[in-house]
JSON list of N, CA and C in Angstrom, two decimals:
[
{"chain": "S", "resi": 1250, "resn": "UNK", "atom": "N", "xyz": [0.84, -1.18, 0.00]},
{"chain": "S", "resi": 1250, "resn": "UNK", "atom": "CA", "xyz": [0.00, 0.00, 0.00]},
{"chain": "S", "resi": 1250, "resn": "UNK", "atom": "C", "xyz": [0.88, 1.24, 0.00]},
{"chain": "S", "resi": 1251, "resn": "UNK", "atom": "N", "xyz": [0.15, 2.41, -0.61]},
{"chain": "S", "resi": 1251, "resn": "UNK", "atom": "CA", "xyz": [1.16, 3.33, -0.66]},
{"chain": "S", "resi": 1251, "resn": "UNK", "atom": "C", "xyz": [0.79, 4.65, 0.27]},
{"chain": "S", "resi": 1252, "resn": "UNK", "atom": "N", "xyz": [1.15, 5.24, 0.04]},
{"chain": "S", "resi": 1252, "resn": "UNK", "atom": "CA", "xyz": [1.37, 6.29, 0.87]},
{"chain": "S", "resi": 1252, "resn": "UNK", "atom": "C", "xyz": [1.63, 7.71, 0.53]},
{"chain": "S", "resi": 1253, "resn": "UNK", "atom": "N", "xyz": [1.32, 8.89, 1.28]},
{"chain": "S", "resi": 1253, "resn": "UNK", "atom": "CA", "xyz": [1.01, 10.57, 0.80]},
{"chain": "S", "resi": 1253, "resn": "UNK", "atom": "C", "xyz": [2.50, 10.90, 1.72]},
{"chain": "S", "resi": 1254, "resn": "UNK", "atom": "N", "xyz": [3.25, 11.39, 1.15]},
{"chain": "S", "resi": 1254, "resn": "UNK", "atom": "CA", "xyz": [4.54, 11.60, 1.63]},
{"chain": "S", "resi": 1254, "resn": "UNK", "atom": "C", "xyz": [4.67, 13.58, 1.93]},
{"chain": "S", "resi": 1255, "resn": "UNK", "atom": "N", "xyz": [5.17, 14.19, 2.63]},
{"chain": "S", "resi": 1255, "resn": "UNK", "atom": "CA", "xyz": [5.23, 15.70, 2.67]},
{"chain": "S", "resi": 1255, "resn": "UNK", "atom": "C", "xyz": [6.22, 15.85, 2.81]},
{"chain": "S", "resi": 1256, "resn": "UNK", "atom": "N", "xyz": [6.79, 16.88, 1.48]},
{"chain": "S", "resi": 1256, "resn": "UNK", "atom": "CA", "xyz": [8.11, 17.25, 1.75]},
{"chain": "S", "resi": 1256, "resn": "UNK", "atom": "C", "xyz": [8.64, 18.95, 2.04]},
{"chain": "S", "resi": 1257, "resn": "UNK", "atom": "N", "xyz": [7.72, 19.34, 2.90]},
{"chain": "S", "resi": 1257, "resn": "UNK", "atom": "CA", "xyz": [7.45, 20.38, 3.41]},
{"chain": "S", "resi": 1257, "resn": "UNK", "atom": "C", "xyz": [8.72, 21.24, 3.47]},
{"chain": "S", "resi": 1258, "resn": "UNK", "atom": "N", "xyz": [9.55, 20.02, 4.72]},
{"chain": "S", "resi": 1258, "resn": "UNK", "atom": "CA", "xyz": [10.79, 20.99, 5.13]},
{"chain": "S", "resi": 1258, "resn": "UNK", "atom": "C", "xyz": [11.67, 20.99, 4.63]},
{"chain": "S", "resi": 1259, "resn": "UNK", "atom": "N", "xyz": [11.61, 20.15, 3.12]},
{"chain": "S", "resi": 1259, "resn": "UNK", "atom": "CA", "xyz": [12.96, 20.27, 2.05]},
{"chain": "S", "resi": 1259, "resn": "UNK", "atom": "C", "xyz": [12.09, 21.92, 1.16]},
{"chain": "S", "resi": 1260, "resn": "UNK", "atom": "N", "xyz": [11.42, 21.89, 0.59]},
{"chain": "S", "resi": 1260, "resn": "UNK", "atom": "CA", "xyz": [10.76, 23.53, 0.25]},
{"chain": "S", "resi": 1260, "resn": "UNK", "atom": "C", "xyz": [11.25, 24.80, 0.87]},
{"chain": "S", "resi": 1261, "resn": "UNK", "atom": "N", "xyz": [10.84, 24.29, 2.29]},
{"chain": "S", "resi": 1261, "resn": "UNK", "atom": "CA", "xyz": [11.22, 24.70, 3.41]},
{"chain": "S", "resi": 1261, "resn": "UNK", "atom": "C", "xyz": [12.78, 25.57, 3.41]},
{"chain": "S", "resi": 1262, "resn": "UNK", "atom": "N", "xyz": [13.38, 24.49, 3.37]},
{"chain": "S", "resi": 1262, "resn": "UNK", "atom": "CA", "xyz": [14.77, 24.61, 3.10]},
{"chain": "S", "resi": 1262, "resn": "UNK", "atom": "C", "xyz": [15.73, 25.63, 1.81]},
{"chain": "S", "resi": 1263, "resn": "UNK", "atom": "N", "xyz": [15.01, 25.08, 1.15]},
{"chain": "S", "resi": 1263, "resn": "UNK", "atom": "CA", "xyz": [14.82, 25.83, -0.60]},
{"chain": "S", "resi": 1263, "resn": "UNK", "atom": "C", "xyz": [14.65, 27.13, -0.21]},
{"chain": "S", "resi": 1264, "resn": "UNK", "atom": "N", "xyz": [13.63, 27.47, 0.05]},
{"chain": "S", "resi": 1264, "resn": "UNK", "atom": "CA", "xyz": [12.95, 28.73, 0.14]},
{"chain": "S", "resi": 1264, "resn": "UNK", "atom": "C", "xyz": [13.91, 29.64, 1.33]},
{"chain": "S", "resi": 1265, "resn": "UNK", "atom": "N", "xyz": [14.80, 29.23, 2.30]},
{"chain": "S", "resi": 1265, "resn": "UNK", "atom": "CA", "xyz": [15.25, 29.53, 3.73]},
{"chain": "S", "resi": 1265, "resn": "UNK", "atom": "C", "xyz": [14.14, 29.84, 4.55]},
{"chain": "S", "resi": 1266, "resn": "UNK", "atom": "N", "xyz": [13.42, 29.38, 4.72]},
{"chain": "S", "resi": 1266, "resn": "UNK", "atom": "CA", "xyz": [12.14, 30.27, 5.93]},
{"chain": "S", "resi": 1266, "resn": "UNK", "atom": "C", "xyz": [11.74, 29.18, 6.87]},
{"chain": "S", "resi": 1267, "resn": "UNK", "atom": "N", "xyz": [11.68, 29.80, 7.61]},
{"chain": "S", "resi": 1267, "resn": "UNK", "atom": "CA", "xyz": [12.00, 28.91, 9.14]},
{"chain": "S", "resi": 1267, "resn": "UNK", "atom": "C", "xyz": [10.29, 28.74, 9.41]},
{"chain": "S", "resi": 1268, "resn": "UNK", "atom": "N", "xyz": [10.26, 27.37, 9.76]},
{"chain": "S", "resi": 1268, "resn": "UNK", "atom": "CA", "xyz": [8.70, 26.81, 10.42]},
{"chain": "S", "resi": 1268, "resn": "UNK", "atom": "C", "xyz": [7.77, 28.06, 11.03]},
{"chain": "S", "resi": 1269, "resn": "UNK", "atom": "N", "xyz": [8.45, 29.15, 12.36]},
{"chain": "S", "resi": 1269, "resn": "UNK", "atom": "CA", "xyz": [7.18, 30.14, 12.54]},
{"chain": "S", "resi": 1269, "resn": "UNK", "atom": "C", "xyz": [7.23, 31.10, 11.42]},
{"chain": "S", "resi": 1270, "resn": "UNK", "atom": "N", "xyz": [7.96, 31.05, 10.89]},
{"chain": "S", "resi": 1270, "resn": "UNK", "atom": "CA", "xyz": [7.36, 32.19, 9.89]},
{"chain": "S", "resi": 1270, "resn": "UNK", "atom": "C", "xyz": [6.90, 31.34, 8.56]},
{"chain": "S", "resi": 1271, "resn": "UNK", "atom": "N", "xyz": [6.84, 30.77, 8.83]},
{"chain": "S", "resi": 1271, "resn": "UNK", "atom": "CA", "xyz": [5.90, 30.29, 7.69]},
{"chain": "S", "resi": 1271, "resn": "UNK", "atom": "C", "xyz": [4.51, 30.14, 8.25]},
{"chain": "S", "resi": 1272, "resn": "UNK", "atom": "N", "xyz": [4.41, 29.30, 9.33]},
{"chain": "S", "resi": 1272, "resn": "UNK", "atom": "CA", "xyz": [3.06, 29.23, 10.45]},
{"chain": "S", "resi": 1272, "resn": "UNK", "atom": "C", "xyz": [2.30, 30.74, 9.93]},
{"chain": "S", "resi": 1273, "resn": "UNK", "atom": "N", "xyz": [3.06, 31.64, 10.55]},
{"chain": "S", "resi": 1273, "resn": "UNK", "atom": "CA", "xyz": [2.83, 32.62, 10.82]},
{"chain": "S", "resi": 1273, "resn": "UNK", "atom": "C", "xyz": [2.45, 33.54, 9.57]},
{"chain": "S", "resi": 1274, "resn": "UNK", "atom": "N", "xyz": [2.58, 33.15, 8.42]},
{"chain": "S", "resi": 1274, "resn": "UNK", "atom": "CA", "xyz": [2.31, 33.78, 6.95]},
{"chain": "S", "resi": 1274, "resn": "UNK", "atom": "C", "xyz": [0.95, 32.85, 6.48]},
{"chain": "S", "resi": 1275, "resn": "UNK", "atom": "N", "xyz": [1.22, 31.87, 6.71]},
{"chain": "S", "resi": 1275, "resn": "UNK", "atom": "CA", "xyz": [-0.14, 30.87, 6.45]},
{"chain": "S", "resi": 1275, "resn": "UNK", "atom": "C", "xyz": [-1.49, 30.90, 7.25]},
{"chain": "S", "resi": 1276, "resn": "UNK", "atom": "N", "xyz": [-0.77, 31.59, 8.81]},
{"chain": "S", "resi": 1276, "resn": "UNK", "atom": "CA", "xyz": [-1.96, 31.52, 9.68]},
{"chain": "S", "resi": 1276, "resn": "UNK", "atom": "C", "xyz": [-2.44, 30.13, 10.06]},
{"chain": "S", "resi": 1277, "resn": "UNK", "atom": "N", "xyz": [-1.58, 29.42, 10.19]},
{"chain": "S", "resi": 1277, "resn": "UNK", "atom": "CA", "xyz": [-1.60, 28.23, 11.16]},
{"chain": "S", "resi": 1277, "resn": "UNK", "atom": "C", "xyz": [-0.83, 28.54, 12.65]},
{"chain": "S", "resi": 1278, "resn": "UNK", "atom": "N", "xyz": [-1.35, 27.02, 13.12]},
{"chain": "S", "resi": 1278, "resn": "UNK", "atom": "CA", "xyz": [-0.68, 27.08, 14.34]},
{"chain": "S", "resi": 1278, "resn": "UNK", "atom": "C", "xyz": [1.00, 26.56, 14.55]},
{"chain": "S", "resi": 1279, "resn": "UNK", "atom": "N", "xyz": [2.23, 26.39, 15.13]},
{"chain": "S", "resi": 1279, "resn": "UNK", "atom": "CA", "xyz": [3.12, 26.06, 14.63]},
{"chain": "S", "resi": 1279, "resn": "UNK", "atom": "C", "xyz": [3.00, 24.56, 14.95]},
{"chain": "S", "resi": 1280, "resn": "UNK", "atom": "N", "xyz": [2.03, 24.34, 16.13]},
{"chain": "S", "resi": 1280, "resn": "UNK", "atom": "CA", "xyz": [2.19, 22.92, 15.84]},
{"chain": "S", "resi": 1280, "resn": "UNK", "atom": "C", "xyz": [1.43, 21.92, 14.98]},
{"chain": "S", "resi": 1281, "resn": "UNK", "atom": "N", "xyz": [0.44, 23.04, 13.81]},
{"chain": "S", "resi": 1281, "resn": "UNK", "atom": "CA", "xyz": [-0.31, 22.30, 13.29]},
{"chain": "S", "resi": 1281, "resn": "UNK", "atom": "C", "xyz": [1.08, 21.94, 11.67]},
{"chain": "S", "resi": 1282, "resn": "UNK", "atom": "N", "xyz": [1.93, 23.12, 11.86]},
{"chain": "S", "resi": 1282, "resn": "UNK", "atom": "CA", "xyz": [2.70, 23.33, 10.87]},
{"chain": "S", "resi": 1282, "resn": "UNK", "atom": "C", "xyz": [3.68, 22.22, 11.29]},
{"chain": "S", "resi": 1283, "resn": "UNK", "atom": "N", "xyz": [4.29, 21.63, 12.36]},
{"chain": "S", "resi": 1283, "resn": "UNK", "atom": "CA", "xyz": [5.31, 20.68, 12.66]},
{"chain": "S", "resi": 1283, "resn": "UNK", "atom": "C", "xyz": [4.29, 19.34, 12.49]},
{"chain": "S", "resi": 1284, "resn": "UNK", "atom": "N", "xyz": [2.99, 19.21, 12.10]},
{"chain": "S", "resi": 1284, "resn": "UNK", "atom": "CA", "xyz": [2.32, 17.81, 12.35]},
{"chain": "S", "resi": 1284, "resn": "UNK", "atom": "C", "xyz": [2.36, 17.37, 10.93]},
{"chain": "S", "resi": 1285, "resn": "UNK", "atom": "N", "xyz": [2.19, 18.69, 9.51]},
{"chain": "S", "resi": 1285, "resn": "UNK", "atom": "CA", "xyz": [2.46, 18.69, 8.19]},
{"chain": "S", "resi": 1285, "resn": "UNK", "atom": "C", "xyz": [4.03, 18.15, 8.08]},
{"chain": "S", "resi": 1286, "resn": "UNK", "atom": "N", "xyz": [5.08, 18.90, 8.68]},
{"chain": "S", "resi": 1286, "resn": "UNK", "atom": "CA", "xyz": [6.17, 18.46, 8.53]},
{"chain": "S", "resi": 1286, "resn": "UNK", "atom": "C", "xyz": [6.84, 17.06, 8.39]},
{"chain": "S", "resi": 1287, "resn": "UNK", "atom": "N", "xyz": [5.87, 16.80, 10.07]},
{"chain": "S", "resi": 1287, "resn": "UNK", "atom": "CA", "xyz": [6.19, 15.09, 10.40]},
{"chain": "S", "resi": 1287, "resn": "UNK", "atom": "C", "xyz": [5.52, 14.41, 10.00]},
{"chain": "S", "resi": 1288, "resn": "UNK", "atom": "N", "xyz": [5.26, 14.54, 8.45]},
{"chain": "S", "resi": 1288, "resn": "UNK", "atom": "CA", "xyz": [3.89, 13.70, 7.88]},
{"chain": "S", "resi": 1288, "resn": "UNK", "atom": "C", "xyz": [3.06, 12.71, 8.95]},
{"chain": "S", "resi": 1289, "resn": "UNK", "atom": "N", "xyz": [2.40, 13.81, 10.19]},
{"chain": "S", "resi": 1289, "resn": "UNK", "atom": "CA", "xyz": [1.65, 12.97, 11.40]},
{"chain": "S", "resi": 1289, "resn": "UNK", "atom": "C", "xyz": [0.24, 13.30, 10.73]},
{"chain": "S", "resi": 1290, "resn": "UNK", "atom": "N", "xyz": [0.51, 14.42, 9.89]},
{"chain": "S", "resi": 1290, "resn": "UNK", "atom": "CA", "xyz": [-1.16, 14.71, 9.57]},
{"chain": "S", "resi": 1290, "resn": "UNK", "atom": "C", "xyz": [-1.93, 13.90, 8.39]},
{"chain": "S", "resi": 1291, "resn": "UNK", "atom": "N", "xyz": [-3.09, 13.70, 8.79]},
{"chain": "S", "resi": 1291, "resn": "UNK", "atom": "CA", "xyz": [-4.17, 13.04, 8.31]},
{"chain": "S", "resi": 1291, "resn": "UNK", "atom": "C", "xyz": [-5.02, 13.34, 6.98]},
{"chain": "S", "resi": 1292, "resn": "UNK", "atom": "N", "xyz": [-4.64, 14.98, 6.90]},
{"chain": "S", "resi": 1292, "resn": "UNK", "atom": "CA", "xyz": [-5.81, 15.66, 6.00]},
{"chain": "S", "resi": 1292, "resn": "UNK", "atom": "C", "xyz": [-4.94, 17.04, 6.15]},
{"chain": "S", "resi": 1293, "resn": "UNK", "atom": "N", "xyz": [-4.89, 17.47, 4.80]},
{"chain": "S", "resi": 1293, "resn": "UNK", "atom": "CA", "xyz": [-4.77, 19.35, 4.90]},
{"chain": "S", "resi": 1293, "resn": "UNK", "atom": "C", "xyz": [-5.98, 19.74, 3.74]},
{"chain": "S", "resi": 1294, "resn": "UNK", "atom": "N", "xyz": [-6.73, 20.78, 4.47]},
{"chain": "S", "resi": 1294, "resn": "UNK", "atom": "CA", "xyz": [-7.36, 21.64, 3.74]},
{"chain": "S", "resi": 1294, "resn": "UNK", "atom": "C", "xyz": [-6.72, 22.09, 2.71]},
{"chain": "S", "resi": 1295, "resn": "UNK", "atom": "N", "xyz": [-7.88, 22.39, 1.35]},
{"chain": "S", "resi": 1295, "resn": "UNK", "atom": "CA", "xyz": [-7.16, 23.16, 0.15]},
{"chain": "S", "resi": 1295, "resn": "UNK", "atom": "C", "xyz": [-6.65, 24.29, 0.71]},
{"chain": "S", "resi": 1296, "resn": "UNK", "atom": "N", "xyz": [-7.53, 24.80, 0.81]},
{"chain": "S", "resi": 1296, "resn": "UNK", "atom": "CA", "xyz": [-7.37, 26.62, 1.41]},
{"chain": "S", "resi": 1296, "resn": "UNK", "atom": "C", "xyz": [-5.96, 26.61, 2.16]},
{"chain": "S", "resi": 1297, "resn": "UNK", "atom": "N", "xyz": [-5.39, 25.80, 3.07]},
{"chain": "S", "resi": 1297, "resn": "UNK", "atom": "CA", "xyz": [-3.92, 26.21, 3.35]},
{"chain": "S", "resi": 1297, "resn": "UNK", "atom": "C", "xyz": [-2.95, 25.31, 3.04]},
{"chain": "S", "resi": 1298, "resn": "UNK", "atom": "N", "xyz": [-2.77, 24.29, 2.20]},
{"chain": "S", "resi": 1298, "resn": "UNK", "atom": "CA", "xyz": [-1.93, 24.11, 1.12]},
{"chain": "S", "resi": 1298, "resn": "UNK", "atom": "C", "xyz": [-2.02, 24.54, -0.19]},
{"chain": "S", "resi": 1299, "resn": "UNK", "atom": "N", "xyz": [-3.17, 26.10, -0.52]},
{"chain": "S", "resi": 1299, "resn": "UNK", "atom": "CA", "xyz": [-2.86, 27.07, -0.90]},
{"chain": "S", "resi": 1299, "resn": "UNK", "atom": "C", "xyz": [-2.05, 28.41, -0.79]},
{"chain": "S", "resi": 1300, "resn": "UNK", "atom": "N", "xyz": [-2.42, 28.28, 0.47]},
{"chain": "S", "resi": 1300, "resn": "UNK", "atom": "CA", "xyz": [-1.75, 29.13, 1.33]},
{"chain": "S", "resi": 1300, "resn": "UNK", "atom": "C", "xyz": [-0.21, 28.64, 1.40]},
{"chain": "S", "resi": 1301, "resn": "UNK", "atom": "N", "xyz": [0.45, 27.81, 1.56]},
{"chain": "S", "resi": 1301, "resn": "UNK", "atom": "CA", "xyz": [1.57, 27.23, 1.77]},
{"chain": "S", "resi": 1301, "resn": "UNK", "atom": "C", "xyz": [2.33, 27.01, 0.39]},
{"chain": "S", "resi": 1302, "resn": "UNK", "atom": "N", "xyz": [1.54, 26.98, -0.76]},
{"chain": "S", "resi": 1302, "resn": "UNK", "atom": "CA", "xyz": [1.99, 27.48, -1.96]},
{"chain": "S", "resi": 1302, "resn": "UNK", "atom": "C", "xyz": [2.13, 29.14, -2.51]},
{"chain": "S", "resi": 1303, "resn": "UNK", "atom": "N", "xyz": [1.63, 29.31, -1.80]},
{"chain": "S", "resi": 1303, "resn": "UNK", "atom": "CA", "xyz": [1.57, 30.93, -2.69]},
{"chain": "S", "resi": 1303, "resn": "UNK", "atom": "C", "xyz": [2.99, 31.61, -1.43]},
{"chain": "S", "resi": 1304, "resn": "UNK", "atom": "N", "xyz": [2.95, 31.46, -0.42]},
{"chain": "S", "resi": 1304, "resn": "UNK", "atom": "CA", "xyz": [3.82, 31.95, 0.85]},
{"chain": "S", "resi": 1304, "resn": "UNK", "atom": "C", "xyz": [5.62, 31.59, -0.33]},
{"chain": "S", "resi": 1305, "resn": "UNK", "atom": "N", "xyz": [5.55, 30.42, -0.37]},
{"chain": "S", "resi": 1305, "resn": "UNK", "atom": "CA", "xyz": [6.40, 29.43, -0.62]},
{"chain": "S", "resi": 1305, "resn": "UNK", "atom": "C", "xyz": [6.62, 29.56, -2.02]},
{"chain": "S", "resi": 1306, "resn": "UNK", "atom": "N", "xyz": [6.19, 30.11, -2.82]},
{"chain": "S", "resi": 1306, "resn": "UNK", "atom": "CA", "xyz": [5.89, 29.96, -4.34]},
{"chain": "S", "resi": 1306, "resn": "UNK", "atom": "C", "xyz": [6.51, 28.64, -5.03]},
{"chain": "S", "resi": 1307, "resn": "UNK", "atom": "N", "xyz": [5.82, 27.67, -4.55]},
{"chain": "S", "resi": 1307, "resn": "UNK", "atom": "CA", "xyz": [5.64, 25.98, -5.42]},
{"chain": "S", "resi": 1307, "resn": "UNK", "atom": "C", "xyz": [4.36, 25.91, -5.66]},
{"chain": "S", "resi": 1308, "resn": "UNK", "atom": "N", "xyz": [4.61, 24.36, -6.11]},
{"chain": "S", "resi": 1308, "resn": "UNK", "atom": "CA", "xyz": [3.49, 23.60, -6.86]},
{"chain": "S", "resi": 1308, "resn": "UNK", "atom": "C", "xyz": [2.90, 22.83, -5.64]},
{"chain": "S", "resi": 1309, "resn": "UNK", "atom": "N", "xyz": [1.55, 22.67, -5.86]},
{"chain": "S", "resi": 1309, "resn": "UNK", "atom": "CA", "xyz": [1.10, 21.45, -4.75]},
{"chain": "S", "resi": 1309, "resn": "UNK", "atom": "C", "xyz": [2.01, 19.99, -4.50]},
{"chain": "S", "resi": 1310, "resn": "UNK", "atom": "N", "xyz": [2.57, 19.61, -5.76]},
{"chain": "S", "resi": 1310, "resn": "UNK", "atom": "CA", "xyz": [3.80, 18.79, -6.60]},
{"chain": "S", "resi": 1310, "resn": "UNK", "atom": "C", "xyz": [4.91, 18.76, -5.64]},
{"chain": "S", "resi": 1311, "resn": "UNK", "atom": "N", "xyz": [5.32, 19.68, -5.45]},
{"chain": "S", "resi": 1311, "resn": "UNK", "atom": "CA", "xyz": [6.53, 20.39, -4.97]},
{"chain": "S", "resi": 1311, "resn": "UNK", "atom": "C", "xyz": [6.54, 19.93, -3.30]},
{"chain": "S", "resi": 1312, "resn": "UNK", "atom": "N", "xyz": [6.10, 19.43, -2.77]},
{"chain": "S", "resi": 1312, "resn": "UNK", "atom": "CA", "xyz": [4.83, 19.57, -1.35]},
{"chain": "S", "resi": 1312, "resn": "UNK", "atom": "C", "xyz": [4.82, 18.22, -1.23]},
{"chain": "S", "resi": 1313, "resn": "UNK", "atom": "N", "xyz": [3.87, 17.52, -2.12]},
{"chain": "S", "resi": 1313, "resn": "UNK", "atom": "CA", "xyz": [3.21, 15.96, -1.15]},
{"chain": "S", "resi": 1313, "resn": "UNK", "atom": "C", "xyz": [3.76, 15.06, -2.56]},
{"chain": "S", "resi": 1314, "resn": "UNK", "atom": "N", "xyz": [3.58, 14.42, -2.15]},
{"chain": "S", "resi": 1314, "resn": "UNK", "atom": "CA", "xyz": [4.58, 13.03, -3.15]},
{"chain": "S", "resi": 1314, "resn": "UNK", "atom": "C", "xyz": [3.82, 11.52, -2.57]},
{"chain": "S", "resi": 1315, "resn": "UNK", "atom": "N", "xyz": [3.56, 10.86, -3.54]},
{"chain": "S", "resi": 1315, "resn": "UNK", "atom": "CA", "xyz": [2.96, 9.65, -3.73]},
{"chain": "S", "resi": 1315, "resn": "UNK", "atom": "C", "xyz": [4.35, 8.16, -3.60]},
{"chain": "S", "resi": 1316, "resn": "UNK", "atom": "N", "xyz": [4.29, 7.51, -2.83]},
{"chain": "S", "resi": 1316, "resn": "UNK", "atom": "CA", "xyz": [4.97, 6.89, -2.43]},
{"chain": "S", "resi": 1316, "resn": "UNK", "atom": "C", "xyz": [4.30, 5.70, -2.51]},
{"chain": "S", "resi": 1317, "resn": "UNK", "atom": "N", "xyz": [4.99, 4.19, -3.39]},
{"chain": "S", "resi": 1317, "resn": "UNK", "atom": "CA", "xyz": [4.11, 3.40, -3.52]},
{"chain": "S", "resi": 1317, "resn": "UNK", "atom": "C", "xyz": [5.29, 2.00, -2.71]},
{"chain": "S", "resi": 1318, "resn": "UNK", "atom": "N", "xyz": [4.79, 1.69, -1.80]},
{"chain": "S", "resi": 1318, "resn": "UNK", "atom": "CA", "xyz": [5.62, 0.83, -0.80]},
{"chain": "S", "resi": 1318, "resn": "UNK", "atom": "C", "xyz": [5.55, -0.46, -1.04]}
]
């Protein structure tokens, strides 16, 4: 079975911008932003992995990755 992979904090990295300020441009919480990171999360709304694209200027692509195990 496969799996929704987030590669948040390589973007992350790319971009230099540190977890609260990104939180903090997206208007999340930082630990909702460290639960995206640690692919712990379950579900992200469009609306702020819109938000996390436009902050970030990527692709949704760029972000979550399909992993087939």
């Amino acid at each position: 079975m496969g799996k929704i992979v987030v590669n948040l904090d390589v973007v992350m990295a790319k971009r230099k911008i540190a977890a609260g300020d990104l939180a903090e441009r997206v208007g999340i919480t930082p630990a909702n932003l460290s639960i995206l990171k640690n692919n712990k999360a379950k579900a992200i709304r469009f609306s702020t992995l819109e938000e996390i694209c436009r902050v970030l200027q990527c692709q949704p692509g760029d972000i979550l990755e399909y992993r087939d195990e």
